[in-house]
């Protein structure tokens, strides 16, 4: 006899069953009441924090420490963007010399500033420091040097940028010399980049994203809060280029968000970031199309936002708030991945590493072949190849390197969109090998064997091959950091900008 049949066969059975139901309902009501009370308490405490701010912030306040007086929990986690104590299998928040690890990239960017210096990105705390220190911004004011870059290079590095745009207009800001903004742009990425101080709502502070949406017939102000949890990131973590003589920051999304869509956009306007120093190919430099690739991956397609994984919630007493450390989710798998996935932490990390391993196999196959193709094209030019012969080769080189750069310049591409990124890099390898077959025919027509490759096995050897003098560049940079930058900081402090 089962328990239920016993209950209903007993003369007290209905009473026992009724009591059980009542107790069950009462327990459910108590649980729901506790949950409701917890939510109400959290909302009340959050409202109390917002309504009892210590500092009234109006306009664009670039100094995050001022915001921290009102929102100390978020500010304390934001300060951790300065931490340099995490490394996963391939990357982390530490300094990594990418050119030193993969010297073929020196060849790929010959004639472009990235061939001088390229380090893996660190936390948001270092945006100003890394911008000033990199050889890519040169050393204006030292040895008679003028600016190598325009002020548009500051665009995504500081909340001081929207402030300057407000004061002088985006057009004049973008086309100003880079060094002219040194004393004005001194605060690293922070609160004012993403938040409206009056409401603390997420807000768009750079014009390029808003303008791109307008060209697509979309109103970014109608975005949902969940969409905004990615769009504030998409102000910067996207592909962009500098349009026209004024070098106006523009997102090339008019035809769509795929690598082919943006390539068609660039080809239609005959755009090139630079002409390759070796192959004389008009090149496109991909920036960091993180958001575009994220849209094409499984998490983006399921409606997740950047903040869901990179800014997981923290509960502290009755307060629930976002972690503003903004680092790889692998640093805190329990708060990010395991909110949705019930696999063990070690297994989840292995899923990520497996995708990275497979994609990097293709990347590591593509980079040396692409560098080789640029060098062979230079050798064909030196041997007397005609423009008619070189035209199809350069077209394939442009297409191949655009795909390589689109895949590797995107932060987290092997995880955000592993299938799409593998497709992109595979097509890059295919086009590279097609170019090599054409080059073989060119050399045959010139009556010569395919030449042997130079030794570019280290960053130093590769930079020497393309004619760079890194020792001189570093010496100039040291003098710049010792003489020019202190003047910038002194002026900024005197003006109360820091």
CSV table of N, CA and C in Angstrom, one decimal, residues 145-260:
chain,number,residue,atom,x,y,z
A,145,UNK,N,60.4,66.7,-33.9
A,145,UNK,CA,59.3,65.9,-34.4
A,145,UNK,C,57.9,66.5,-34.2
A,146,UNK,N,57.1,66.3,-35.3
A,146,UNK,CA,55.7,66.8,-35.2
A,146,UNK,C,54.8,65.6,-35.0
A,147,UNK,N,53.5,65.8,-34.9
A,147,UNK,CA,52.6,64.7,-34.6
A,147,UNK,C,52.5,63.7,-35.7
A,148,UNK,N,52.5,62.4,-35.3
A,148,UNK,CA,52.3,61.3,-36.2
A,148,UNK,C,50.8,61.0,-36.3
A,149,UNK,N,50.1,61.3,-35.2
A,149,UNK,CA,48.7,61.0,-35.2
A,149,UNK,C,47.8,62.3,-34.9
A,150,UNK,N,46.5,62.1,-35.2
A,150,UNK,CA,45.6,63.2,-34.9
A,150,UNK,C,44.9,62.9,-33.6
A,151,UNK,N,44.1,63.9,-33.1
A,151,UNK,CA,43.5,63.8,-31.8
A,151,UNK,C,42.4,62.7,-31.8
A,152,UNK,N,41.9,62.3,-33.0
A,152,UNK,CA,40.9,61.2,-33.1
A,152,UNK,C,41.4,59.9,-32.4
A,153,UNK,N,42.7,59.8,-32.3
A,153,UNK,CA,43.3,58.6,-31.6
A,153,UNK,C,43.0,58.6,-30.1
A,154,UNK,N,42.6,59.7,-29.6
A,154,UNK,CA,42.2,59.7,-28.2
A,154,UNK,C,40.7,59.3,-28.0
A,155,UNK,N,40.0,59.2,-29.0
A,155,UNK,CA,38.5,59.1,-29.0
A,155,UNK,C,38.0,58.2,-27.9
A,156,UNK,N,38.5,57.0,-27.9
A,156,UNK,CA,38.0,56.0,-27.0
A,156,UNK,C,38.8,55.8,-25.7
A,157,UNK,N,39.7,56.7,-25.4
A,157,UNK,CA,40.6,56.5,-24.3
A,157,UNK,C,40.2,57.2,-23.0
A,158,UNK,N,39.2,58.1,-23.0
A,158,UNK,CA,39.0,58.9,-21.8
A,158,UNK,C,37.7,59.6,-21.8
A,159,UNK,N,37.0,59.8,-20.7
A,159,UNK,CA,35.8,60.6,-20.6
A,159,UNK,C,36.1,62.1,-20.8
A,160,UNK,N,37.4,62.5,-20.9
A,160,UNK,CA,37.7,63.9,-21.2
A,160,UNK,C,37.4,64.2,-22.7
A,161,UNK,N,37.3,63.1,-23.5
A,161,UNK,CA,37.0,63.3,-24.9
A,161,UNK,C,35.6,63.9,-25.2
A,162,UNK,N,34.5,63.3,-24.6
A,162,UNK,CA,33.2,64.0,-24.8
A,162,UNK,C,33.2,65.4,-24.3
A,163,UNK,N,34.0,65.7,-23.2
A,163,UNK,CA,34.0,67.0,-22.7
A,163,UNK,C,34.7,68.0,-23.7
A,164,UNK,N,35.8,67.5,-24.3
A,164,UNK,CA,36.4,68.4,-25.3
A,164,UNK,C,35.5,68.5,-26.5
A,165,UNK,N,34.8,67.5,-26.9
A,165,UNK,CA,33.9,67.6,-28.1
A,165,UNK,C,32.8,68.6,-27.8
A,166,UNK,N,32.3,68.6,-26.5
A,166,UNK,CA,31.3,69.5,-26.1
A,166,UNK,C,31.8,70.9,-26.2
A,167,UNK,N,33.0,71.2,-25.9
A,167,UNK,CA,33.6,72.5,-25.9
A,167,UNK,C,34.0,73.0,-27.3
A,168,UNK,N,34.5,72.1,-28.1
A,168,UNK,CA,35.0,72.6,-29.4
A,168,UNK,C,34.4,71.9,-30.6
A,169,UNK,N,33.5,70.9,-30.4
A,169,UNK,CA,32.8,70.3,-31.5
A,169,UNK,C,33.6,69.1,-32.0
A,170,UNK,N,33.0,68.0,-32.4
A,170,UNK,CA,33.6,66.8,-32.8
A,170,UNK,C,34.5,67.0,-34.0
A,171,UNK,N,34.1,67.8,-35.0
A,171,UNK,CA,34.9,68.0,-36.2
A,171,UNK,C,36.2,68.6,-35.9
A,172,UNK,N,36.2,69.7,-35.1
A,172,UNK,CA,37.5,70.3,-34.7
A,172,UNK,C,38.4,69.4,-33.8
A,173,UNK,N,37.7,68.7,-33.0
A,173,UNK,CA,38.5,67.8,-32.1
A,173,UNK,C,39.2,66.7,-32.9
A,174,UNK,N,38.5,66.1,-33.8
A,174,UNK,CA,39.1,65.0,-34.5
A,174,UNK,C,40.3,65.4,-35.3
A,175,UNK,N,40.3,66.6,-35.9
A,175,UNK,CA,41.3,67.0,-36.8
A,175,UNK,C,42.5,67.7,-36.1
A,176,UNK,N,42.4,67.9,-34.8
A,176,UNK,CA,43.5,68.6,-34.1
A,176,UNK,C,44.7,67.6,-34.0
A,177,UNK,N,45.9,68.2,-33.8
A,177,UNK,CA,47.0,67.3,-33.6
A,177,UNK,C,46.9,66.5,-32.3
A,178,UNK,N,47.4,65.3,-32.3
A,178,UNK,CA,47.3,64.5,-31.1
A,178,UNK,C,47.9,65.1,-29.9
A,179,UNK,N,49.1,65.7,-30.0
A,179,UNK,CA,49.7,66.3,-28.8
A,179,UNK,C,49.0,67.5,-28.2
A,180,UNK,N,48.2,68.2,-29.1
A,180,UNK,CA,47.5,69.4,-28.6
A,180,UNK,C,46.5,69.0,-27.5
A,181,UNK,N,46.1,67.8,-27.4
A,181,UNK,CA,45.1,67.4,-26.4
A,181,UNK,C,45.8,66.7,-25.2
A,182,UNK,N,47.1,66.6,-25.1
A,182,UNK,CA,47.8,66.0,-24.0
A,182,UNK,C,47.4,66.6,-22.7
A,183,UNK,N,47.4,67.9,-22.5
A,183,UNK,CA,47.1,68.5,-21.2
A,183,UNK,C,45.6,68.4,-20.8
A,184,UNK,N,44.7,68.1,-21.9
A,184,UNK,CA,43.3,68.1,-21.6
A,184,UNK,C,42.8,66.7,-21.4
A,185,UNK,N,43.4,65.7,-22.0
A,185,UNK,CA,42.9,64.3,-21.9
A,185,UNK,C,43.8,63.5,-20.9
A,186,UNK,N,43.4,63.4,-19.7
A,186,UNK,CA,44.3,62.9,-18.6
A,186,UNK,C,43.6,61.8,-17.7
A,187,UNK,N,42.3,61.6,-17.9
A,187,UNK,CA,41.6,60.7,-17.1
A,187,UNK,C,41.3,59.4,-17.9
A,188,UNK,N,41.6,58.2,-17.4
A,188,UNK,CA,41.4,57.0,-18.1
A,188,UNK,C,39.9,56.7,-18.1
A,189,UNK,N,39.5,55.8,-19.0
A,189,UNK,CA,38.1,55.4,-19.2
A,189,UNK,C,37.4,55.2,-17.8
A,190,UNK,N,36.2,55.8,-17.6
A,190,UNK,CA,35.6,55.7,-16.3
A,190,UNK,C,34.1,56.0,-16.4
A,191,UNK,N,33.5,56.4,-15.3
A,191,UNK,CA,32.1,56.5,-15.1
A,191,UNK,C,31.4,57.3,-16.2
A,192,UNK,N,32.0,58.5,-16.5
A,192,UNK,CA,31.3,59.4,-17.4
A,192,UNK,C,31.3,58.9,-18.8
A,193,UNK,N,32.0,57.9,-19.2
A,193,UNK,CA,32.0,57.3,-20.5
A,193,UNK,C,30.7,56.6,-20.8
A,194,UNK,N,30.0,56.2,-19.8
A,194,UNK,CA,28.8,55.3,-20.0
A,194,UNK,C,27.6,55.8,-19.2
A,195,UNK,N,27.7,56.6,-18.2
A,195,UNK,CA,26.6,57.0,-17.4
A,195,UNK,C,26.1,58.4,-17.5
A,196,UNK,N,24.8,58.6,-17.4
A,196,UNK,CA,24.2,60.0,-17.3
A,196,UNK,C,24.3,60.3,-15.8
A,197,UNK,N,25.0,61.3,-15.3
A,197,UNK,CA,25.1,61.6,-13.9
A,197,UNK,C,23.8,61.9,-13.2
A,198,UNK,N,22.8,62.4,-14.0
A,198,UNK,CA,21.5,62.8,-13.4
A,198,UNK,C,20.7,61.6,-13.0
A,199,UNK,N,20.7,60.6,-13.9
A,199,UNK,CA,19.8,59.4,-13.7
A,199,UNK,C,20.6,58.1,-13.5
A,200,UNK,N,21.9,58.1,-13.8
A,200,UNK,CA,22.8,57.0,-13.7
A,200,UNK,C,22.4,56.0,-14.8
A,201,UNK,N,21.5,56.3,-15.7
A,201,UNK,CA,21.2,55.5,-16.9
A,201,UNK,C,22.4,55.4,-17.8
A,202,UNK,N,22.5,54.3,-18.5
A,202,UNK,CA,23.5,54.1,-19.5
A,202,UNK,C,23.2,55.1,-20.7
A,203,UNK,N,24.3,55.7,-21.2
A,203,UNK,CA,24.1,56.7,-22.3
A,203,UNK,C,25.2,56.6,-23.3
A,204,UNK,N,24.9,57.1,-24.5
A,204,UNK,CA,25.9,57.1,-25.5
A,204,UNK,C,26.6,58.5,-25.5
A,205,UNK,N,27.9,58.5,-25.4
A,205,UNK,CA,28.7,59.7,-25.2
A,205,UNK,C,29.6,60.1,-26.4
A,206,UNK,N,29.7,59.2,-27.4
A,206,UNK,CA,30.4,59.4,-28.6
A,206,UNK,C,29.5,59.5,-29.8
A,207,UNK,N,29.8,60.4,-30.7
A,207,UNK,CA,28.8,60.6,-31.8
A,207,UNK,C,28.8,59.5,-32.9
A,208,UNK,N,29.9,58.8,-33.1
A,208,UNK,CA,30.1,57.9,-34.2
A,208,UNK,C,29.0,56.8,-34.2
A,209,UNK,N,28.7,56.2,-33.0
A,209,UNK,CA,27.7,55.1,-32.9
A,209,UNK,C,26.3,55.7,-33.2
A,210,UNK,N,26.0,56.8,-32.7
A,210,UNK,CA,24.7,57.4,-32.9
A,210,UNK,C,24.5,57.7,-34.4
A,211,UNK,N,25.6,58.2,-35.0
A,211,UNK,CA,25.5,58.6,-36.4
A,211,UNK,C,25.4,57.3,-37.3
A,212,UNK,N,26.1,56.3,-36.9
A,212,UNK,CA,26.0,55.0,-37.7
A,212,UNK,C,24.6,54.4,-37.6
A,213,UNK,N,24.0,54.5,-36.4
A,213,UNK,CA,22.6,54.0,-36.3
A,213,UNK,C,21.6,54.8,-37.1
A,214,UNK,N,21.8,56.1,-37.1
A,214,UNK,CA,21.0,57.0,-37.9
A,214,UNK,C,21.0,56.7,-39.4
A,215,UNK,N,22.2,56.4,-39.9
A,215,UNK,CA,22.3,56.0,-41.3
A,215,UNK,C,21.7,54.7,-41.6
A,216,UNK,N,21.5,53.8,-40.6
A,216,UNK,CA,20.8,52.5,-40.7
A,216,UNK,C,19.3,52.7,-40.5
A,217,UNK,N,18.9,53.9,-40.2
A,217,UNK,CA,17.5,54.1,-39.9
A,217,UNK,C,17.0,53.7,-38.5
A,218,UNK,N,18.0,53.6,-37.6
A,218,UNK,CA,17.6,53.2,-36.2
A,218,UNK,C,17.9,54.3,-35.2
A,219,UNK,N,17.2,54.4,-34.2
A,219,UNK,CA,17.3,55.4,-33.1
A,219,UNK,C,17.9,54.7,-31.9
A,220,UNK,N,19.1,55.0,-31.6
A,220,UNK,CA,19.8,54.4,-30.5
A,220,UNK,C,19.1,54.8,-29.2
A,221,UNK,N,18.4,55.9,-29.1
A,221,UNK,CA,17.7,56.3,-27.9
A,221,UNK,C,16.5,55.4,-27.6
A,222,UNK,N,16.1,54.5,-28.6
A,222,UNK,CA,15.0,53.6,-28.3
A,222,UNK,C,15.5,52.2,-27.9
A,223,UNK,N,16.8,52.1,-27.7
A,223,UNK,CA,17.4,50.8,-27.3
A,223,UNK,C,16.9,50.4,-25.9
A,224,UNK,N,16.7,49.1,-25.7
A,224,UNK,CA,16.3,48.6,-24.4
A,224,UNK,C,17.5,48.7,-23.5
A,225,UNK,N,17.2,48.5,-22.2
A,225,UNK,CA,18.3,48.6,-21.2
A,225,UNK,C,19.3,47.4,-21.4
A,226,UNK,N,18.8,46.3,-21.8
A,226,UNK,CA,19.7,45.1,-22.1
A,226,UNK,C,20.5,45.4,-23.3
A,227,UNK,N,20.0,46.0,-24.3
A,227,UNK,CA,20.8,46.4,-25.5
A,227,UNK,C,21.8,47.5,-25.1
A,228,UNK,N,21.5,48.4,-24.3
A,228,UNK,CA,22.4,49.4,-23.9
A,228,UNK,C,23.6,48.8,-23.1
A,229,UNK,N,23.4,47.7,-22.5
A,229,UNK,CA,24.5,47.1,-21.7
A,229,UNK,C,25.6,46.5,-22.7
A,230,UNK,N,25.3,46.6,-24.0
A,230,UNK,CA,26.3,46.3,-25.0
A,230,UNK,C,26.7,47.5,-25.8
A,231,UNK,N,25.7,48.4,-26.0
A,231,UNK,CA,25.9,49.5,-26.9
A,231,UNK,C,26.9,50.5,-26.3
A,232,UNK,N,26.9,50.7,-25.0
A,232,UNK,CA,27.9,51.6,-24.4
A,232,UNK,C,29.3,51.1,-24.7
A,233,UNK,N,29.4,49.8,-24.8
A,233,UNK,CA,30.7,49.2,-25.2
A,233,UNK,C,31.0,49.4,-26.6
A,234,UNK,N,29.9,49.3,-27.4
A,234,UNK,CA,30.0,49.4,-28.9
A,234,UNK,C,30.4,50.8,-29.4
A,235,UNK,N,30.4,51.8,-28.5
A,235,UNK,CA,30.9,53.1,-28.8
A,235,UNK,C,32.4,53.0,-29.2
A,236,UNK,N,33.1,52.0,-28.7
A,236,UNK,CA,34.5,51.9,-28.9
A,236,UNK,C,35.0,50.6,-29.4
A,237,UNK,N,34.4,49.5,-28.9
A,237,UNK,CA,34.9,48.1,-29.2
A,237,UNK,C,34.2,47.7,-30.6
A,238,UNK,N,34.6,48.4,-31.6
A,238,UNK,CA,34.0,48.2,-32.9
A,238,UNK,C,35.1,48.5,-34.0
A,239,UNK,N,34.7,48.2,-35.3
A,239,UNK,CA,35.5,48.6,-36.4
A,239,UNK,C,35.2,50.1,-36.7
A,240,UNK,N,36.2,50.9,-37.1
A,240,UNK,CA,35.9,52.2,-37.5
A,240,UNK,C,37.1,52.7,-38.4
A,241,UNK,N,36.9,53.8,-39.0
A,241,UNK,CA,37.9,54.4,-39.8
A,241,UNK,C,37.8,55.9,-39.7
A,242,UNK,N,38.9,56.6,-40.2
A,242,UNK,CA,38.9,58.1,-40.2
A,242,UNK,C,38.6,58.6,-41.6
A,243,UNK,N,37.4,59.2,-41.7
A,243,UNK,CA,36.9,59.6,-42.9
A,243,UNK,C,37.3,61.0,-43.4
A,244,UNK,N,37.8,61.1,-44.6
A,244,UNK,CA,38.1,62.4,-45.2
A,244,UNK,C,39.3,63.1,-44.7
A,245,UNK,N,39.5,64.3,-45.1
A,245,UNK,CA,40.7,65.1,-44.7
A,245,UNK,C,40.6,65.4,-43.2
A,246,UNK,N,39.4,65.6,-42.7
A,246,UNK,CA,39.2,65.9,-41.3
A,246,UNK,C,39.3,64.7,-40.4
A,247,UNK,N,39.5,63.5,-40.9
A,247,UNK,CA,39.8,62.3,-40.2
A,247,UNK,C,38.6,62.0,-39.2
A,248,UNK,N,37.4,62.2,-39.7
A,248,UNK,CA,36.2,62.0,-38.8
A,248,UNK,C,35.9,60.6,-38.5
A,249,UNK,N,35.8,60.2,-37.2
A,249,UNK,CA,35.6,58.8,-36.8
A,249,UNK,C,34.3,58.3,-37.3
A,250,UNK,N,34.3,57.3,-38.1
A,250,UNK,CA,33.1,56.7,-38.7
A,250,UNK,C,33.1,55.2,-38.6
A,251,UNK,N,31.9,54.7,-38.4
A,251,UNK,CA,31.7,53.2,-38.3
A,251,UNK,C,31.2,52.7,-39.7
A,252,UNK,N,31.8,51.8,-40.4
A,252,UNK,CA,31.5,51.4,-41.7
A,252,UNK,C,30.4,50.3,-41.8
A,253,UNK,N,29.2,50.6,-41.2
A,253,UNK,CA,28.1,49.6,-41.1
A,253,UNK,C,27.0,49.8,-42.1
A,254,UNK,N,27.2,50.7,-43.0
A,254,UNK,CA,26.1,51.1,-43.9
A,254,UNK,C,25.5,49.9,-44.7
A,255,UNK,N,26.4,48.9,-45.0
A,255,UNK,CA,26.0,47.7,-45.7
A,255,UNK,C,25.8,46.5,-44.8
A,256,UNK,N,26.1,46.6,-43.6
A,256,UNK,CA,25.9,45.5,-42.7
A,256,UNK,C,27.1,45.3,-41.7
A,257,UNK,N,27.1,44.2,-41.0
A,257,UNK,CA,28.1,44.1,-39.9
A,257,UNK,C,29.1,42.9,-40.1
A,258,UNK,N,29.0,42.2,-41.3
A,258,UNK,CA,30.0,41.2,-41.5
A,258,UNK,C,31.3,41.7,-42.1
A,259,UNK,N,32.3,40.8,-42.1
A,259,UNK,CA,33.6,41.2,-42.7
A,259,UNK,C,33.4,41.6,-44.2
A,260,UNK,N,32.6,40.8,-44.9
A,260,UNK,CA,32.3,41.1,-46.3
A,260,UNK,C,31.6,42.4,-46.5
